[in-house]
PDB file of C-alpha atoms in Angstrom:
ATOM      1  CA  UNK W   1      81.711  35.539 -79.787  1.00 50.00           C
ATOM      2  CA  UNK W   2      83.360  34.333 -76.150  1.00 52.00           C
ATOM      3  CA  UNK W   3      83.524  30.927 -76.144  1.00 54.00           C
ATOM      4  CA  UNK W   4      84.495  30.740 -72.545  1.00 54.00           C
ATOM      5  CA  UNK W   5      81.619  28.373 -70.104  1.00 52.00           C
ATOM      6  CA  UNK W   6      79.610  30.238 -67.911  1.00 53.00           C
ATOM      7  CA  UNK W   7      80.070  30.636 -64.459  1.00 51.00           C
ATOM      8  CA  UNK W   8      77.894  28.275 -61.648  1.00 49.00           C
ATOM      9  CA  UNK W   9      77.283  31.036 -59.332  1.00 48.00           C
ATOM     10  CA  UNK W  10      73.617  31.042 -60.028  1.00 49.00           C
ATOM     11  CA  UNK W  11      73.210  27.355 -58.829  1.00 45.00           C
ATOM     12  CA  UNK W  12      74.920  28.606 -55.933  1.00 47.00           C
ATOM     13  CA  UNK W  13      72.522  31.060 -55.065  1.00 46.00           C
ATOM     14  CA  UNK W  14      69.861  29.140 -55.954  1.00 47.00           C
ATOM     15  CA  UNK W  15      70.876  25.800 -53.528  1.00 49.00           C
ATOM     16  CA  UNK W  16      70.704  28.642 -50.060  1.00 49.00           C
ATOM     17  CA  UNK W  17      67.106  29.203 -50.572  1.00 54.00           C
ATOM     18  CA  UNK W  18      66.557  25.170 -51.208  1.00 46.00           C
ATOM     19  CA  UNK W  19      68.710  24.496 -47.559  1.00 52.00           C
ATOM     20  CA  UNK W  20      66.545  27.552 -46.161  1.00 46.00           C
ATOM     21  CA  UNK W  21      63.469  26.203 -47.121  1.00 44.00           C
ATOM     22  CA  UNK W  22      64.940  22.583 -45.550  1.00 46.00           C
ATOM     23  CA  UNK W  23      65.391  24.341 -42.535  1.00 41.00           C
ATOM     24  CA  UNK W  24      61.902  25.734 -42.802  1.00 45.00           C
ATOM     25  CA  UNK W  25      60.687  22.639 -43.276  1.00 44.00           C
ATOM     26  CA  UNK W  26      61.910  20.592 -39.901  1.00 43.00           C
ATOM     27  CA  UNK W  27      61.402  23.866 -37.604  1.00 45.00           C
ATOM     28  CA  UNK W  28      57.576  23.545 -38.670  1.00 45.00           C
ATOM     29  CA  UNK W  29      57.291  19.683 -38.100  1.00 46.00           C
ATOM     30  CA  UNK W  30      58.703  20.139 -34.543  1.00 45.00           C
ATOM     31  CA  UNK W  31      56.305  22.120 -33.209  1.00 49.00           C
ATOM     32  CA  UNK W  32      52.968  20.064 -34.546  1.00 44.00           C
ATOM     33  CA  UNK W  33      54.439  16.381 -33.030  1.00 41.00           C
ATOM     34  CA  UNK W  34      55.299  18.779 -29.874  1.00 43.00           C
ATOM     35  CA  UNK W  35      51.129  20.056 -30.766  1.00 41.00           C
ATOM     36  CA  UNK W  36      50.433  16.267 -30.853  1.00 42.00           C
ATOM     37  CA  UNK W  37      52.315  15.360 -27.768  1.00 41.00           C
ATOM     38  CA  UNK W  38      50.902  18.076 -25.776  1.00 44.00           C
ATOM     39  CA  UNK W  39      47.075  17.313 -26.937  1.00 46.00           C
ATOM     40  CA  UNK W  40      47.559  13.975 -25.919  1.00 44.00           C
ATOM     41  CA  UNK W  41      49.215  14.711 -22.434  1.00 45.00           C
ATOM     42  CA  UNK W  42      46.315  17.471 -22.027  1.00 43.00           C
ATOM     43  CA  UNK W  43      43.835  14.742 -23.023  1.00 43.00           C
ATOM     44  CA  UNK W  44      45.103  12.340 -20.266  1.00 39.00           C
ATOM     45  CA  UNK W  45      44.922  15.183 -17.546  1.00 41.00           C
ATOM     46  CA  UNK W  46      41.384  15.664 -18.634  1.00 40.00           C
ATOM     47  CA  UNK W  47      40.260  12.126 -18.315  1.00 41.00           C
ATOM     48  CA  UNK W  48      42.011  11.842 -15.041  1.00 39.00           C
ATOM     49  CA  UNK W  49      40.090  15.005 -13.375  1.00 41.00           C
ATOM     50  CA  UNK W  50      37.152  13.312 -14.667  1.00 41.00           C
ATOM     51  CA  UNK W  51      37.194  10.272 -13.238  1.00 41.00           C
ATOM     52  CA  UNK W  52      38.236  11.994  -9.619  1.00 42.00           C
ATOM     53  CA  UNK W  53      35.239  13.982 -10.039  1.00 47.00           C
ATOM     54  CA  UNK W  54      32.825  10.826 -10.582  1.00 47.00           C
ATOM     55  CA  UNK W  55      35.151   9.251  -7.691  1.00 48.00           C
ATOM     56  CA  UNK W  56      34.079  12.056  -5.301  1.00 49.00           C
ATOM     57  CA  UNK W  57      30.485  11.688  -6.153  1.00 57.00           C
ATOM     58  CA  UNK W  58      27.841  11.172  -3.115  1.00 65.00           C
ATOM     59  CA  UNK W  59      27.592   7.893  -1.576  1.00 83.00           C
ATOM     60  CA  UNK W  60      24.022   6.352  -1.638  1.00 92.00           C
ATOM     61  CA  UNK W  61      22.845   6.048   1.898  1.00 94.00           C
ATOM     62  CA  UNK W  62      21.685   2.005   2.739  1.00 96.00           C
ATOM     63  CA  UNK W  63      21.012  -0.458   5.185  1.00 97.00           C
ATOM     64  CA  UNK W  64      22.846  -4.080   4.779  1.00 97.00           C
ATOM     65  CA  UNK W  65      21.011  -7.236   6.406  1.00 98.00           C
ATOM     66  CA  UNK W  66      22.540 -10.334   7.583  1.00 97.00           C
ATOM     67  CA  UNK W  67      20.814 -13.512   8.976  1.00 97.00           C
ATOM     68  CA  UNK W  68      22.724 -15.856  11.645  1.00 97.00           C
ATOM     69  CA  UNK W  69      22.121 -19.019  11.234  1.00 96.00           C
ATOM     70  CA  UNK W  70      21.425 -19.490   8.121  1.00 95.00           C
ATOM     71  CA  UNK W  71      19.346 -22.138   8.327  1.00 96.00           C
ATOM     72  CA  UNK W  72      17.229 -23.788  11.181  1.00 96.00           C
ATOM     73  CA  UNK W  73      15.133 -27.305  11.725  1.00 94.00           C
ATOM     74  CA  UNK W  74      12.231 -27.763  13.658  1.00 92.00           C
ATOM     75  CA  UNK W  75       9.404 -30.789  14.726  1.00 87.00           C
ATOM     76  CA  UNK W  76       6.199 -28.951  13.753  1.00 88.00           C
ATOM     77  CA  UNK W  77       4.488 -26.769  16.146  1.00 88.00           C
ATOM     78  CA  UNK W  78       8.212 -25.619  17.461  1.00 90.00           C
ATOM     79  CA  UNK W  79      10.079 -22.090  16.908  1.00 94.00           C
ATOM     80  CA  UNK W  80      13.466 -21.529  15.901  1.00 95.00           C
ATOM     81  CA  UNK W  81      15.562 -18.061  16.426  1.00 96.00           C
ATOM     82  CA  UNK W  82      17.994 -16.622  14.234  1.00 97.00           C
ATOM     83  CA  UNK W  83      20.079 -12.991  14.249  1.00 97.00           C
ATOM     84  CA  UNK W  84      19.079 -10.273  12.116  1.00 98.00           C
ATOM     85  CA  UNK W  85      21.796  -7.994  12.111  1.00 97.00           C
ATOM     86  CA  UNK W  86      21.415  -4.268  10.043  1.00 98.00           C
ATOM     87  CA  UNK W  87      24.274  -2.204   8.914  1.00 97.00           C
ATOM     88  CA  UNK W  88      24.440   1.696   8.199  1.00 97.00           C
ATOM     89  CA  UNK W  89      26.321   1.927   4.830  1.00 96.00           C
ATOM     90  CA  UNK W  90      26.734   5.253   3.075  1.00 95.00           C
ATOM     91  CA  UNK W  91      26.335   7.089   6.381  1.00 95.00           C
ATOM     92  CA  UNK W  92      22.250   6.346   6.817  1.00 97.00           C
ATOM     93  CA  UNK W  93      20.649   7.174  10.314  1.00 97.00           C
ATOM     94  CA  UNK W  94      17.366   6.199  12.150  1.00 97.00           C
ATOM     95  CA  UNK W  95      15.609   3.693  12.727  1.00 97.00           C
ATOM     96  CA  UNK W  96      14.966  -0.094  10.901  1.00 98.00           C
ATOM     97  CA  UNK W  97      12.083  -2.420  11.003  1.00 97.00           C
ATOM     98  CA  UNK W  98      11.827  -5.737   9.611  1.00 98.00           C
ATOM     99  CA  UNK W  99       9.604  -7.649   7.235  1.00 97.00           C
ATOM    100  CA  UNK W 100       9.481 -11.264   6.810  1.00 98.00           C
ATOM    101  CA  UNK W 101       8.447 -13.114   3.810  1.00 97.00           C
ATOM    102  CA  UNK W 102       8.277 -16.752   2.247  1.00 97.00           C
ATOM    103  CA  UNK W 103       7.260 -18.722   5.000  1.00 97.00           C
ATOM    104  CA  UNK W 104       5.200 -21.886   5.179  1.00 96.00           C
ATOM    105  CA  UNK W 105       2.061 -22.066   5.667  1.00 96.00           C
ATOM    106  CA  UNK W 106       1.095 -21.695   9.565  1.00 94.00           C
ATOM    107  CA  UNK W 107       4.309 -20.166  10.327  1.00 97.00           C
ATOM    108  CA  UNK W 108       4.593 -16.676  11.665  1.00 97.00           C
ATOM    109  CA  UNK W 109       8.091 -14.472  12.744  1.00 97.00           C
ATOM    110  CA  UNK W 110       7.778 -11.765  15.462  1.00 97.00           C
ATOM    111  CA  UNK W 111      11.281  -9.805  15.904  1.00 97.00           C
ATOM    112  CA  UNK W 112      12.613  -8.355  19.599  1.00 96.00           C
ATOM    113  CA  UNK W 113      13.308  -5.649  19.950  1.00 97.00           C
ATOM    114  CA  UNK W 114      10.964  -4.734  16.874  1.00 96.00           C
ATOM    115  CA  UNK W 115      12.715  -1.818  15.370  1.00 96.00           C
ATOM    116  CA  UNK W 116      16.910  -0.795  15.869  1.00 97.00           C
ATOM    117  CA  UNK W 117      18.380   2.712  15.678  1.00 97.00           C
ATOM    118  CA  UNK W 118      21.409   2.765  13.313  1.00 97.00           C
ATOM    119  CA  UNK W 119      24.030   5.852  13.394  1.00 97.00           C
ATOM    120  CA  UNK W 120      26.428   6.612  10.799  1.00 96.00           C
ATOM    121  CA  UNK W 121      28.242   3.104  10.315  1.00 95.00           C
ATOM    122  CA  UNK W 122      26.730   1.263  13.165  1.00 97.00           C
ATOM    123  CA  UNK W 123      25.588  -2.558  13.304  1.00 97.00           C
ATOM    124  CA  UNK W 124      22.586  -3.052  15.394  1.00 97.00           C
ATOM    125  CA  UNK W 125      20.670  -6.760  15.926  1.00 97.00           C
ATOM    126  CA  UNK W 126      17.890  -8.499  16.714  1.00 97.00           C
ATOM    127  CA  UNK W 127      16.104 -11.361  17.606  1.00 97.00           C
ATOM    128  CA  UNK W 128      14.232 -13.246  15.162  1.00 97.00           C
ATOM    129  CA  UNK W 129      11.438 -15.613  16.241  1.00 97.00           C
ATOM    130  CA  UNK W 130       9.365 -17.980  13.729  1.00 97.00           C
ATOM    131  CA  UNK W 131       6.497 -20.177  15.452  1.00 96.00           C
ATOM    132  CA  UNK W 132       5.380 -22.915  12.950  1.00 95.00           C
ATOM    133  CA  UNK W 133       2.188 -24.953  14.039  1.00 92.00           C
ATOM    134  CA  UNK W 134       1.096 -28.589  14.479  1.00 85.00           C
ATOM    135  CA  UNK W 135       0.003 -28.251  10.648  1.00 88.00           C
ATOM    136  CA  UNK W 136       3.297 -26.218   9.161  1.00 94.00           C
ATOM    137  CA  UNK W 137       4.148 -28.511   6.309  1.00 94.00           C
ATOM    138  CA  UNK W 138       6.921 -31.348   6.166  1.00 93.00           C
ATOM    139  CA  UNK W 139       9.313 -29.561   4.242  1.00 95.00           C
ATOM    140  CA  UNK W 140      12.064 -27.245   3.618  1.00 96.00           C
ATOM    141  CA  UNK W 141      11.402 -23.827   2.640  1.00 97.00           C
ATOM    142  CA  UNK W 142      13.225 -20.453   1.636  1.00 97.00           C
ATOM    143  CA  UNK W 143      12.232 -17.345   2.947  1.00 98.00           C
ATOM    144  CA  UNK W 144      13.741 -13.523   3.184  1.00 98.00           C
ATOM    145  CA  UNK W 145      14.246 -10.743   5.267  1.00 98.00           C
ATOM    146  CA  UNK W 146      14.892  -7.040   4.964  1.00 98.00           C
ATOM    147  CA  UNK W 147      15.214  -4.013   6.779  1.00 97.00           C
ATOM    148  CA  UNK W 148      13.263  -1.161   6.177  1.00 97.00           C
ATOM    149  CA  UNK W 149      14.349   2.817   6.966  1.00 97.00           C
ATOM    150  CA  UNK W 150      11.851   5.726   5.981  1.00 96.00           C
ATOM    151  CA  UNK W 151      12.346   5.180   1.770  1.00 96.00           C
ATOM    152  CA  UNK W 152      15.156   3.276   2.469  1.00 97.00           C
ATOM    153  CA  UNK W 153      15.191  -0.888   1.786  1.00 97.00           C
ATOM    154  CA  UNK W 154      17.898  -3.086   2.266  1.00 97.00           C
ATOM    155  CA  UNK W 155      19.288  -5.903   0.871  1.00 97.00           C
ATOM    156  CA  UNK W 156      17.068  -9.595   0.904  1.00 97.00           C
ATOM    157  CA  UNK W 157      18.798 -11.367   3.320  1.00 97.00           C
ATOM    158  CA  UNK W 158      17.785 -15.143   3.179  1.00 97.00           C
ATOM    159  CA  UNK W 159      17.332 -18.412   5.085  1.00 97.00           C
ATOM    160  CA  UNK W 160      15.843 -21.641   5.188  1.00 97.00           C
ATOM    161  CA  UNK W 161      13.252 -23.154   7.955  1.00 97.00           C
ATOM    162  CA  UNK W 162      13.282 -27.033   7.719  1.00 96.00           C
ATOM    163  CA  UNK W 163       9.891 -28.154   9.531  1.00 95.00           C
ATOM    164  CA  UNK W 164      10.071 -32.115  10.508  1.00 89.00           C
ATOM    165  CA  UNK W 165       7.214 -34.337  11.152  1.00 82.00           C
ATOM    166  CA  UNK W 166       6.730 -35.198  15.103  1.00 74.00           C
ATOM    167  CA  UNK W 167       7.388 -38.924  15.178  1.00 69.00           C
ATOM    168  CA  UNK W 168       6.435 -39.732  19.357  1.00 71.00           C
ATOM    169  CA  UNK W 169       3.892 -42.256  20.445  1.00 81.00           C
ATOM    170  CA  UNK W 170       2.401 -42.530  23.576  1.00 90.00           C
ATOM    171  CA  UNK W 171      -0.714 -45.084  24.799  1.00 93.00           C
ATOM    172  CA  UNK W 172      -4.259 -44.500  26.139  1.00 95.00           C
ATOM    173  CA  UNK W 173      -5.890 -47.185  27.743  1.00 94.00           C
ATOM    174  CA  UNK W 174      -9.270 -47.124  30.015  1.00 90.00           C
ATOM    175  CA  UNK W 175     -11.694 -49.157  32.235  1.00 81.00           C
ATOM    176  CA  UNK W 176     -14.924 -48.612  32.906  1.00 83.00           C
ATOM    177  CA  UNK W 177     -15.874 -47.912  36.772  1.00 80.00           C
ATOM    178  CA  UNK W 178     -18.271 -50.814  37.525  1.00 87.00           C
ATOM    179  CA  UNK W 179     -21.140 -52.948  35.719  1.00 92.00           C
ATOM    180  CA  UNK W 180     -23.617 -51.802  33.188  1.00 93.00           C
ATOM    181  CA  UNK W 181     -27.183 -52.336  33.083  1.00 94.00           C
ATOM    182  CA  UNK W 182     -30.192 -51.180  30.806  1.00 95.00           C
ATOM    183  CA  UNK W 183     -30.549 -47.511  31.548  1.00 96.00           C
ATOM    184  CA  UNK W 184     -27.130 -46.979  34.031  1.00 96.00           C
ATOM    185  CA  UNK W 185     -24.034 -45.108  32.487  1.00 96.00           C
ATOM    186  CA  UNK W 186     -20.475 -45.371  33.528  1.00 95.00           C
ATOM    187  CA  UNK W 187     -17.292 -43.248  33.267  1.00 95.00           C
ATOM    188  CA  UNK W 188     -13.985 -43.979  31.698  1.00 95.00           C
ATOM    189  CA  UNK W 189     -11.227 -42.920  33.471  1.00 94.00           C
ATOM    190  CA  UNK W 190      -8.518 -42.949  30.718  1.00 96.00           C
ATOM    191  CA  UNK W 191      -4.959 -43.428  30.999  1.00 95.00           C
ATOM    192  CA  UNK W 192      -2.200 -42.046  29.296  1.00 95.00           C
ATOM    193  CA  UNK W 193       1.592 -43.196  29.131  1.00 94.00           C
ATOM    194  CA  UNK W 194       4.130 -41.153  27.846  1.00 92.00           C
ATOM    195  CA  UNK W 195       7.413 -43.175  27.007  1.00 89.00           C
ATOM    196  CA  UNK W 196       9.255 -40.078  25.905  1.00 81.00           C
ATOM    197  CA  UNK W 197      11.717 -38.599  27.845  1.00 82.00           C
ATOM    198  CA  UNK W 198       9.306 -35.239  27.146  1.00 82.00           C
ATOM    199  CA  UNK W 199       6.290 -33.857  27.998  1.00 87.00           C
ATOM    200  CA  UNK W 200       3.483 -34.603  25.431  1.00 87.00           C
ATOM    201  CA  UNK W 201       0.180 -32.187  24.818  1.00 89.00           C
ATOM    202  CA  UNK W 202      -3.062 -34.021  24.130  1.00 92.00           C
ATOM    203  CA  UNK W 203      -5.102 -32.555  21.917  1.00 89.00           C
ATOM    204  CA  UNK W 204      -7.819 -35.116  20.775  1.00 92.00           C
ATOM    205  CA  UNK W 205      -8.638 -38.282  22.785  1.00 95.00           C
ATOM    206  CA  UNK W 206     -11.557 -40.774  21.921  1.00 95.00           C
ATOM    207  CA  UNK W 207     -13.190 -44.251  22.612  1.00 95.00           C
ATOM    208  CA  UNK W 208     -15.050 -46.963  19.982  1.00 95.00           C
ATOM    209  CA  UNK W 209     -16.654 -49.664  20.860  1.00 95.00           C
ATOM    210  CA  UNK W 210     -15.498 -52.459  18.616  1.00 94.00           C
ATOM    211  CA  UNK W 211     -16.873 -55.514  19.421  1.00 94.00           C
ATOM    212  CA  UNK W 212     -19.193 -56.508  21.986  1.00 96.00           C
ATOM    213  CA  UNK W 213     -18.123 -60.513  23.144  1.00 96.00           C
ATOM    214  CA  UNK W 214     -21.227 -62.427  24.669  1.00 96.00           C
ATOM    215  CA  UNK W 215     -20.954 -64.895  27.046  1.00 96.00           C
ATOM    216  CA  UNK W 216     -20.987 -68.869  26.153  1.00 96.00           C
ATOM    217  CA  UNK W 217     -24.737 -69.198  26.815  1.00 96.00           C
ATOM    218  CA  UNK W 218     -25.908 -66.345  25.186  1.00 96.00           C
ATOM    219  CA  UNK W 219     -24.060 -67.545  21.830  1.00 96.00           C
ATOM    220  CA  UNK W 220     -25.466 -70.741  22.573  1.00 96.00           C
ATOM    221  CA  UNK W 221     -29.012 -69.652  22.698  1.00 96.00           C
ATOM    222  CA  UNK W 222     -29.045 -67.324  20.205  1.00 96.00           C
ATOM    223  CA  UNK W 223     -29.934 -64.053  22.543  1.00 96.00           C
ATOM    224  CA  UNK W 224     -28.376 -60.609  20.519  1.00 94.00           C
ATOM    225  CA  UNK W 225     -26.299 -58.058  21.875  1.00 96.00           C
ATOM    226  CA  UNK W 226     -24.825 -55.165  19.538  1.00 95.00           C
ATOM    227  CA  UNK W 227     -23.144 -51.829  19.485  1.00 95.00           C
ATOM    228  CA  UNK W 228     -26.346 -51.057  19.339  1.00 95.00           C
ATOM    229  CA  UNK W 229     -27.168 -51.807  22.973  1.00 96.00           C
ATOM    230  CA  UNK W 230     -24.960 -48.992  23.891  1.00 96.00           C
ATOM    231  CA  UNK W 231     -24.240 -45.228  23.788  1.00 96.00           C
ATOM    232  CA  UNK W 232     -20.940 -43.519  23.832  1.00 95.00           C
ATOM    233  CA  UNK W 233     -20.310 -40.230  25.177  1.00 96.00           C
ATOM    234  CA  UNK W 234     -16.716 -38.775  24.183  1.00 97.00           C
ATOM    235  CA  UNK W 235     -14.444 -36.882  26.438  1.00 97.00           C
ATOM    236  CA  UNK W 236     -15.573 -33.140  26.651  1.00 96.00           C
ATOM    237  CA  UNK W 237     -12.804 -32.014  29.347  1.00 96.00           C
ATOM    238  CA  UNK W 238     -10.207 -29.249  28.441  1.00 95.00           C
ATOM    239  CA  UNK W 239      -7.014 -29.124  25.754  1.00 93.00           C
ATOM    240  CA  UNK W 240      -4.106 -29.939  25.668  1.00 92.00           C
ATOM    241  CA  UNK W 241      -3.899 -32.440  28.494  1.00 94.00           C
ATOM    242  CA  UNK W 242      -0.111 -31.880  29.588  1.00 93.00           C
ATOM    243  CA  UNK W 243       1.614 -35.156  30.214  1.00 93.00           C
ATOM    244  CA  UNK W 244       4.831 -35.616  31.818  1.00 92.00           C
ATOM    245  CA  UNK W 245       7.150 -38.748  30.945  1.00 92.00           C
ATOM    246  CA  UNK W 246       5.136 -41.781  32.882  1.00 94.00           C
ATOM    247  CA  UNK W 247       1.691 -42.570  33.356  1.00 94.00           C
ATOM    248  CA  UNK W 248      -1.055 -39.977  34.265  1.00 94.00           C
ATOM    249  CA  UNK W 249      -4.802 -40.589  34.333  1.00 95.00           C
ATOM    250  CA  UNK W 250      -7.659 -38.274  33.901  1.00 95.00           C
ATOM    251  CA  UNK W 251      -8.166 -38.015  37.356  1.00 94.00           C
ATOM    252  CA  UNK W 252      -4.533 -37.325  38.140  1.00 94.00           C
ATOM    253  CA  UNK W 253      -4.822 -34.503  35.507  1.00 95.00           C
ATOM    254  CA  UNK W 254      -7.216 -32.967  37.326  1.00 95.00           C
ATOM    255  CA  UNK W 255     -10.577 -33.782  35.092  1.00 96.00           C
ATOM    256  CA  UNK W 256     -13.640 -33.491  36.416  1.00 96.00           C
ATOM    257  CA  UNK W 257     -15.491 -37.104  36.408  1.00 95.00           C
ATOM    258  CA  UNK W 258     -18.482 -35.404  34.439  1.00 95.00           C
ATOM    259  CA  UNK W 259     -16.049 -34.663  31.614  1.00 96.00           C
ATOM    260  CA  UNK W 260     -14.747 -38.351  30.823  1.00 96.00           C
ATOM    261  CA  UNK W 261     -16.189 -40.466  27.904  1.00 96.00           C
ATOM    262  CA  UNK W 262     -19.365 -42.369  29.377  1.00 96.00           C
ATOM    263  CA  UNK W 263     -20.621 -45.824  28.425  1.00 96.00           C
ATOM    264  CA  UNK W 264     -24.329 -45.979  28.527  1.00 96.00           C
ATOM    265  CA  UNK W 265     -26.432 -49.441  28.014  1.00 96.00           C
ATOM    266  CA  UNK W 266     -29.979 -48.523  26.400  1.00 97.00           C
ATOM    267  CA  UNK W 267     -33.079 -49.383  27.769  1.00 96.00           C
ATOM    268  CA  UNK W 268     -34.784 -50.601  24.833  1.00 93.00           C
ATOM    269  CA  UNK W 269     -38.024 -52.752  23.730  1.00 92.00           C
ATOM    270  CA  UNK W 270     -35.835 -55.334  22.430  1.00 90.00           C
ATOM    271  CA  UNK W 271     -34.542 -58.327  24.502  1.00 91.00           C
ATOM    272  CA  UNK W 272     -31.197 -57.557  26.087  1.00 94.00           C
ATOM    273  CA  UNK W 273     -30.995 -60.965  28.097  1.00 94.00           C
ATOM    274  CA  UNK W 274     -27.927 -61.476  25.683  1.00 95.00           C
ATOM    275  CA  UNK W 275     -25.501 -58.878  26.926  1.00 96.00           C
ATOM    276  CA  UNK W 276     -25.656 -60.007  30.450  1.00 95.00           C
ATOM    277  CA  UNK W 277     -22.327 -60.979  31.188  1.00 94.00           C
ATOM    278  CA  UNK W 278     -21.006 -59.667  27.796  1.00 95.00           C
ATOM    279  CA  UNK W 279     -17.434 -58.020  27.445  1.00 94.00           C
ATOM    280  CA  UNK W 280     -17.171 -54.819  25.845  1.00 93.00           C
ATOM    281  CA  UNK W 281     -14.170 -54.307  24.011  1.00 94.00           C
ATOM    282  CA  UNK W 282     -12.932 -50.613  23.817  1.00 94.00           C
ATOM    283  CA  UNK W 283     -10.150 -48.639  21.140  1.00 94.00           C
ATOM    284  CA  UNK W 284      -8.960 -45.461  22.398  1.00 94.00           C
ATOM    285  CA  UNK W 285      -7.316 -43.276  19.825  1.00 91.00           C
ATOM    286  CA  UNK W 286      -5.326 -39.830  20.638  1.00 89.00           C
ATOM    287  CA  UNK W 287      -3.391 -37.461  19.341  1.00 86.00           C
ATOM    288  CA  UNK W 288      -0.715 -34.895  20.584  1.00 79.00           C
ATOM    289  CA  UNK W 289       2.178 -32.706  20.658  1.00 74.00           C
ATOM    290  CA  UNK W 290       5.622 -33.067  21.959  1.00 68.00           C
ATOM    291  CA  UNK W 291       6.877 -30.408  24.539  1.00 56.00           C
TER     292      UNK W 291
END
């Protein structure tokens, strides 16, 4: 029986497969991380032709709207102007009308020229015009405008109309061309004074007999005169009386005599010794607009 230890050649041999399969090993997990490095590279590429394709997309075709001033304030019955300007975005062509909306109450907005042609890119304007009236509220209001192209609407492009009140004064006064008697009428030729450095428009003008003052005697003795003794016949002429700064009359205006109020005394069964000598006293009472 040999004694002798055996040889370690076999461990040998086996330990060149173990470095083989080492080697085997690493050379497989290079190429998957190179796999995984070149998905993710190939996933960035992707993304980025994406995103230049949605970059390249169409551009929607529009019309932008801009108002200049902003904001205006007017006495009531006045107009104010602004500038609509309309933009071609996204290359739109033809032509653009304009809508207003939100205005008060007795206001109205009338554009020139009414409609603008816009080419590719162009800015094209207009003039906008809003007429309030004698009755447009006291206040301040909001309102909008857009531009309108075949299907195409713009933007709202907004602004605010202040409307003040009309704070002028002017006086009416009148005589009465001679005496009265039971039966006789007289005219009132009325006169009006402007203190403003502006014409005024007269729109309503009227007389009231408020107190009828009898002489000494007649108080004295008891003898009645009323309102009642007379008739009042308001002024029928045309509207608006224009008045300039100063005084102007109804004749100066141009009135016919036949259209002035007329004072009348009635004839009447009742004794009327009373208002012999009596003083009529007379409120006029007008209204207008300033120029």
């Amino acid at each position: 029986m040999d004694h002798r230890p055996q040889r370690t050649a076999p461990f040998q041999r086996v330990g060149i497969p173990l470095r083989a399969l080492l080697l085997a090993l690493v050379v497989a997990v290079i190429p998957v991380a190179a796999l995984a490095a070149s998905n993710g590279q190939g996933n960035g590429q992707g993304n980025g032709q994406s995103a230049s394709q949605g970059g390249a997309a169409a551009t929607v075709k529009g019309i932008t709207v801009a108002l200049s001033p902003s904001s205006r304030t007017v006495d009531q019955g006045q107009s104010a102007t602004f500038t609509v300007s309309a933009t071609s975005t996204g290359g739109f062509t033809g032509p653009v009308t304009f809508a207003v909306t939100g205005l008060p109450a007795g206001a109205t907005a009338s554009a020139a020229p009414s409609s603008v042609n816009l080419t590719s890119g162009s800015t094209a304007q207009t003039t906008l015009t809003v007429l309030t009236s004698p009755t447009t509220p006291v206040a301040k209001t909001d309102f909008t405008v857009k531009g309108t192209g075949g299907t195409t609407v713009s933007n709202a492009a907004f602004g605010q109309l202040q409307v003040l009140e009309v704070k002028r004064t002017f006086g009416v006064t009148g005589s009465v061309n001679g005496l009265l008697a039971p039966g006789v009428s007289r005219s009132v030729d009325l006169q009006i004074s402007n203190p403003q450095n502006k014409g005024i428009a007269v729109t309503n003008l009227s007389v009231e007999i408020t107190q009828v003052v009898r002489t000494s005697a007649a108080v004295a003795a008891n003898l009645p005169c009323t309102t009642a003794d007379y008739q009042l016949t308001q002024y029928s002429g045309p509207y608006p009386l224009t008045v300039e700064p100063g005084t102007r009359s109804l004749s100066g205006l141009g009135v016919a005599q036949a259209k002035w109020p007329q004072i009348k005394m009635l004839d009447t069964n009742k004794l009327q010794d009373g208002c012999k000598g009596a003083t009529l006293q007379l409120t006029y009472t007008g209204t207008g607009q300033a120029n």
